[in-house]
Coordinates of C-alpha atoms in Angstrom, one line a residue:
M1 CA 0.0 0.0 0.0
N2 CA 2.9 2.4 0.8
Q3 CA 4.3 2.2 -2.7
D4 CA 0.9 2.5 -4.3
F5 CA 0.2 5.6 -2.1
N6 CA 3.6 7.1 -3.0
A7 CA 2.9 6.5 -6.7
K8 CA -0.5 8.2 -6.5
L9 CA 1.1 11.1 -4.6
N10 CA 3.8 11.5 -7.2
L11 CA 1.2 11.5 -9.9
L12 CA -0.7 14.2 -8.1
I13 CA 2.5 16.3 -7.7
K14 CA 3.5 15.9 -11.3
S15 CA 0.1 16.9 -12.6
E16 CA 0.0 19.9 -10.4
K17 CA 3.5 20.9 -11.5
A18 CA 2.5 20.5 -15.2
L19 CA -0.6 22.6 -14.7
F20 CA 1.4 25.2 -12.9
R21 CA 3.9 25.4 -15.8
L22 CA 1.0 25.7 -18.3
E23 CA -0.5 28.5 -16.3
M24 CA 2.8 30.3 -16.1
R25 CA 3.3 29.9 -19.8
K26 CA -0.2 31.5 -20.4
K27 CA 0.6 34.3 -18.0
S28 CA 4.0 35.0 -19.6
R29 CA 2.3 35.1 -23.1
Q30 CA -0.4 37.4 -21.8
T31 CA 2.3 39.7 -20.3
L32 CA 4.3 39.7 -23.5
F33 CA 1.3 40.6 -25.6
T34 CA 0.3 43.3 -23.2
A35 CA 3.8 44.7 -23.3
I36 CA 3.7 44.6 -27.1
A37 CA 0.3 46.3 -27.1
L38 CA 1.6 49.0 -24.9
L39 CA 4.7 49.5 -27.0
A40 CA 2.7 49.5 -30.2
V41 CA 0.3 52.0 -28.8
L42 CA 3.2 54.3 -27.6
A43 CA 5.0 54.0 -30.9
A44 CA 1.9 54.6 -32.9
L45 CA 1.0 57.6 -30.7
A46 CA 4.5 59.0 -30.9
L47 CA 5.0 58.6 -34.6
L48 CA 1.5 58.9 -36.0
N49 CA -0.2 61.3 -33.6
M50 CA 1.7 64.3 -34.8
T51 CA 1.1 63.5 -38.5
I52 CA -2.6 62.6 -38.0
Y53 CA -3.2 65.6 -35.9
L54 CA -1.7 67.9 -38.5
Y55 CA -3.8 66.3 -41.2
L56 CA -7.0 66.5 -39.2
V57 CA -6.4 70.2 -38.3
T58 CA -6.6 71.0 -42.0
R59 CA -10.0 69.4 -42.2
F60 CA -11.5 70.0 -38.7
S61 CA -11.0 72.3 -35.7
P62 CA -8.1 71.6 -33.4
M63 CA -10.6 70.3 -30.7
A64 CA -12.3 67.9 -33.0
S65 CA -8.9 66.7 -34.4
A66 CA -7.7 65.9 -30.9
G67 CA -10.9 63.9 -30.2
I68 CA -10.7 61.9 -33.3
L69 CA -7.1 61.1 -32.7
S70 CA -7.8 60.0 -29.1
G71 CA -10.6 57.7 -30.3
L72 CA -8.2 56.1 -32.8
N73 CA -5.5 55.6 -30.1
L74 CA -8.1 53.9 -27.7
A75 CA -9.3 51.6 -30.5
I76 CA -5.7 50.4 -31.1
A77 CA -5.1 49.8 -27.4
V78 CA -8.4 47.9 -27.0
L79 CA -7.5 45.7 -30.0
F80 CA -4.2 44.5 -28.5
L81 CA -5.7 44.1 -25.0
I82 CA -8.3 41.8 -26.5
V83 CA -5.6 39.7 -28.1
A84 CA -3.7 39.5 -24.8
A85 CA -6.9 38.4 -22.9
R86 CA -7.7 35.6 -25.3
Q87 CA -4.6 33.6 -24.5
D88 CA -5.4 30.0 -23.2
V89 CA -3.5 27.2 -21.6
G90 CA -4.5 24.8 -24.4
P91 CA -6.2 21.4 -24.7
E92 CA -3.5 19.6 -22.7
A93 CA -4.7 21.4 -19.5
A94 CA -8.0 19.5 -19.5
S95 CA -6.3 16.1 -19.6
L96 CA -3.9 17.1 -16.9
E97 CA -6.8 18.3 -14.7
E98 CA -8.4 14.9 -15.1
I99 CA -5.2 13.2 -14.0
R100 CA -4.9 15.6 -11.0
D101 CA -8.5 14.9 -10.0
F102 CA -8.0 11.2 -10.3
A103 CA -4.9 11.3 -8.2
W104 CA -6.7 13.4 -5.6
E105 CA -9.5 10.9 -5.5
Q106 CA -7.0 8.0 -5.1
V107 CA -5.0 9.7 -2.4
S108 CA -8.2 10.6 -0.5
R109 CA -9.4 7.0 -0.7
D110 CA -6.1 5.7 0.6
L111 CA -6.1 8.3 3.5
D112 CA -9.7 7.2 4.4
G113 CA -8.4 3.6 4.5
V114 CA -5.6 4.6 6.8
K115 CA -8.0 6.5 9.0
Q116 CA -10.2 3.4 9.2
Q117 CA -7.3 1.2 10.1
V118 CA -6.2 3.6 12.8
G119 CA -9.7 3.6 14.2
E120 CA -9.8 -0.2 14.2
F121 CA -6.4 -0.3 15.9
T122 CA -7.5 2.2 18.5
D123 CA -10.6 0.1 19.2
G124 CA -8.4 -3.0 19.6
I125 CA -6.1 -1.2 22.0
R126 CA -9.1 -0.1 24.1
K127 CA -10.4 -3.7 24.2
V128 CA -6.9 -5.0 25.2
S129 CA -6.6 -2.3 27.8
G130 CA -9.9 -3.3 29.3
G131 CA -8.8 -7.0 29.3
I132 CA -5.4 -6.2 31.0
N133 CA -7.2 -4.1 33.6
S134 CA -9.5 -7.0 34.3
V135 CA -6.6 -9.5 34.7
I136 CA -4.8 -7.0 36.9
N137 CA -7.9 -6.8 39.1
R138 CA -7.8 -10.7 39.3
D139 CA -10.8 -11.2 37.1
Y140 CA -9.5 -14.2 35.1
S141 CA -12.7 -14.5 33.1
A142 CA -11.5 -11.4 31.3
L143 CA -8.8 -13.4 29.5
A144 CA -11.5 -14.0 26.9
A145 CA -11.4 -10.2 26.4
M146 CA -7.8 -10.6 25.1
L147 CA -9.1 -12.6 22.2
P148 CA -9.9 -9.5 20.0
F149 CA -6.4 -8.3 20.5
V150 CA -4.9 -11.6 19.4
Q151 CA -7.3 -11.8 16.4
S152 CA -6.5 -8.2 15.3
M153 CA -2.8 -9.0 15.6
L154 CA -3.2 -12.2 13.5
A155 CA -5.3 -10.3 10.9
A156 CA -2.7 -7.5 10.7
R157 CA 0.1 -10.1 10.2
K158 CA -1.9 -11.9 7.5
K159 CA -2.6 -8.6 5.7
K160 CA 1.1 -7.6 5.9
K161 CA 2.1 -11.0 4.4
A162 CA -0.6 -10.6 1.7
E163 CA 0.7 -7.2 0.8
A164 CA 4.4 -8.4 0.8
S165 CA 3.8 -11.3 -1.5
P166 CA 3.3 -10.3 -5.2
D167 CA 0.5 -12.1 -6.9

């Protein structure tokens, strides 16, 4: 059981690491496209704003020319921000999430089994303790109370042998 549990835990860790790498790749691409968008907007504003403004002034008033130019600049910025926001981790993320969910389920099941075994062991200890207390108090009929302890020890030994022998 120990090797099986370790394998499931390793699977869980590997899937989480892979999902983290994919998420970081997505975030780095988003950051890159956002930076490109900002640089493009700044370059466009720096190089084209003066030219467009001078052209618009010949057609419209200075106030209207500035408004038109501002609207154009905002449209360019929104376009690149939309491209940056549409980045995705890709189809491999769905399969990795399935693997992670399966590993979590298996680890949880194993932990529940260990929890149950600990509970059974604790109950066995309580029964043995009661039997020992009865023997110490010279109640020899309580030797029968030791039987659950012996049975649980034999069952644990059989289970250990069964796990140790590969079938």
